[in-house]
Amino acid sequence: DSGVTQTPKHLITATGQRVTLRCSPRSGDLSVYWYQQSLDQGLQFLIQYYNGEERAKGNILERFSAQQFPDLHSELNLSSLELGDSALYFCASSRTGTDFKVSYGYTFGSGTRLTVV
Amino acid sequence: AQSVTQLGSHVSVSEGALVLLRCNYSSSVPPYLFWYVQYPNQGLQLLLKYTTGATLVKGINGFEAEFKKSETSFHLTKPSAHMSDAAEYFCAVSEGRGATNKLIFGTGTLLAVQP
């Protein structure tokens, strides 16, 4: 157990639908990152939140949105789903803060496998 | 912008043989470099990282990597492969510092270990 919890583990839904993926970071970690992993695109960075605020954005579609709540858990919302959105969605957390000299790397959750049919 | 290139999407070695997985990076600032391993149906697990200091870093499961600035490389090695090393390995570079240090991943190398 990495300490990062993602739910649900599997999700099957139809095209056009909306889903919410949930992530609880490791205790003490302030940053949450969302990644999409697919066979053709590899690991793509979607978005980062740090202590409740959006900090960096990657190749995230406008149909996708995320937020981080006061208790630091995060949700990734995917709407108007298309077949091509089928992928593994990973959440990672990091104990980053004001120490700019050290990067601790990420701790990953086990992912949510989304299948759009 | 930072980027990572992993040479060889598939590598196959015999059990007991040397493992060498190649990673080259591009970065305009001193990089932080990472290797992650992903076992089937699992998340990514940190193997090792280079931030500052000693350029040869040791990680878990007997893996190590050497940061070579002149070659912009961070290759992963293990002297003797074990069947349990079969997995996908990702090299990553940290873009930025502090609170905005998102990781940019390579495309991964799938390691097969033959008995």
CSV table of C-alpha atoms in Angstrom, one decimal, chain B residues 46-109:
chain,number,residue,atom,x,y,z
B,46,LEU,CA,9.9,4.8,-7.2
B,47,LEU,CA,13.1,2.8,-7.8
B,48,LEU,CA,15.6,5.6,-7.3
B,49,LYS,CA,16.2,9.3,-7.9
B,50,TYR,CA,19.0,11.8,-8.5
B,51,THR,CA,18.6,15.3,-7.1
B,52,THR,CA,22.1,16.6,-6.2
B,53,GLY,CA,25.3,15.2,-4.9
B,54,ALA,CA,26.7,11.7,-5.7
B,55,THR,CA,26.1,10.9,-9.4
B,56,LEU,CA,25.8,7.2,-8.8
B,57,VAL,CA,22.5,6.5,-7.0
B,58,LYS,CA,21.4,3.2,-5.6
B,59,GLY,CA,17.8,2.2,-5.4
B,60,ILE,CA,15.6,-0.7,-4.3
B,61,ASN,CA,15.9,-4.3,-5.6
B,62,GLY,CA,19.6,-3.9,-6.5
B,63,PHE,CA,19.1,-1.3,-9.2
B,64,GLU,CA,21.3,1.7,-9.6
B,65,ALA,CA,21.7,4.6,-12.1
B,66,GLU,CA,24.4,7.0,-12.9
B,67,PHE,CA,23.8,10.7,-13.8
B,68,LYS,CA,26.2,11.7,-16.6
B,69,LYS,CA,25.8,15.4,-17.3
B,70,SER,CA,28.1,15.4,-20.3
B,71,GLU,CA,26.1,12.7,-21.9
B,72,THR,CA,22.7,13.9,-20.6
B,73,SER,CA,22.0,10.3,-19.6
B,74,PHE,CA,20.6,8.5,-16.6
B,75,HIS,CA,20.8,4.8,-17.5
B,76,LEU,CA,19.5,2.2,-15.1
B,77,THR,CA,21.5,-1.0,-14.4
B,78,LYS,CA,21.3,-4.1,-12.3
B,79,PRO,CA,24.2,-6.6,-12.3
B,80,SER,CA,22.1,-9.8,-12.3
B,81,ALA,CA,18.5,-10.0,-13.5
B,82,HIS,CA,15.9,-11.9,-11.6
B,83,MET,CA,12.6,-13.2,-12.9
B,84,SER,CA,10.8,-10.8,-10.6
B,85,ASP,CA,12.4,-7.8,-12.4
B,86,ALA,CA,10.1,-8.3,-15.3
B,87,ALA,CA,8.0,-5.1,-15.5
B,88,GLU,CA,7.8,-1.8,-17.3
B,89,TYR,CA,10.4,0.9,-16.4
B,90,PHE,CA,9.9,4.6,-16.7
B,91,CYS,CA,12.5,7.3,-16.6
B,92,ALA,CA,11.3,10.8,-15.7
B,93,VAL,CA,12.7,14.3,-15.3
B,94,SER,CA,11.3,16.9,-13.0
B,95,GLU,CA,10.3,20.1,-14.6
B,96,GLY,CA,10.5,23.0,-12.3
B,97,ARG,CA,11.3,23.1,-8.6
B,98,GLY,CA,9.4,23.2,-5.4
B,99,ALA,CA,5.7,23.2,-5.5
B,100,THR,CA,5.5,23.0,-9.3
B,101,ASN,CA,7.7,20.1,-10.1
B,102,LYS,CA,5.7,18.0,-12.4
B,103,LEU,CA,7.4,14.9,-13.7
B,104,ILE,CA,7.8,14.3,-17.5
B,105,PHE,CA,7.9,10.6,-18.2
B,106,GLY,CA,9.5,8.7,-21.0
B,107,THR,CA,7.5,6.2,-23.0
B,108,GLY,CA,8.7,3.3,-20.9
B,109,THR,CA,10.8,0.1,-21.5
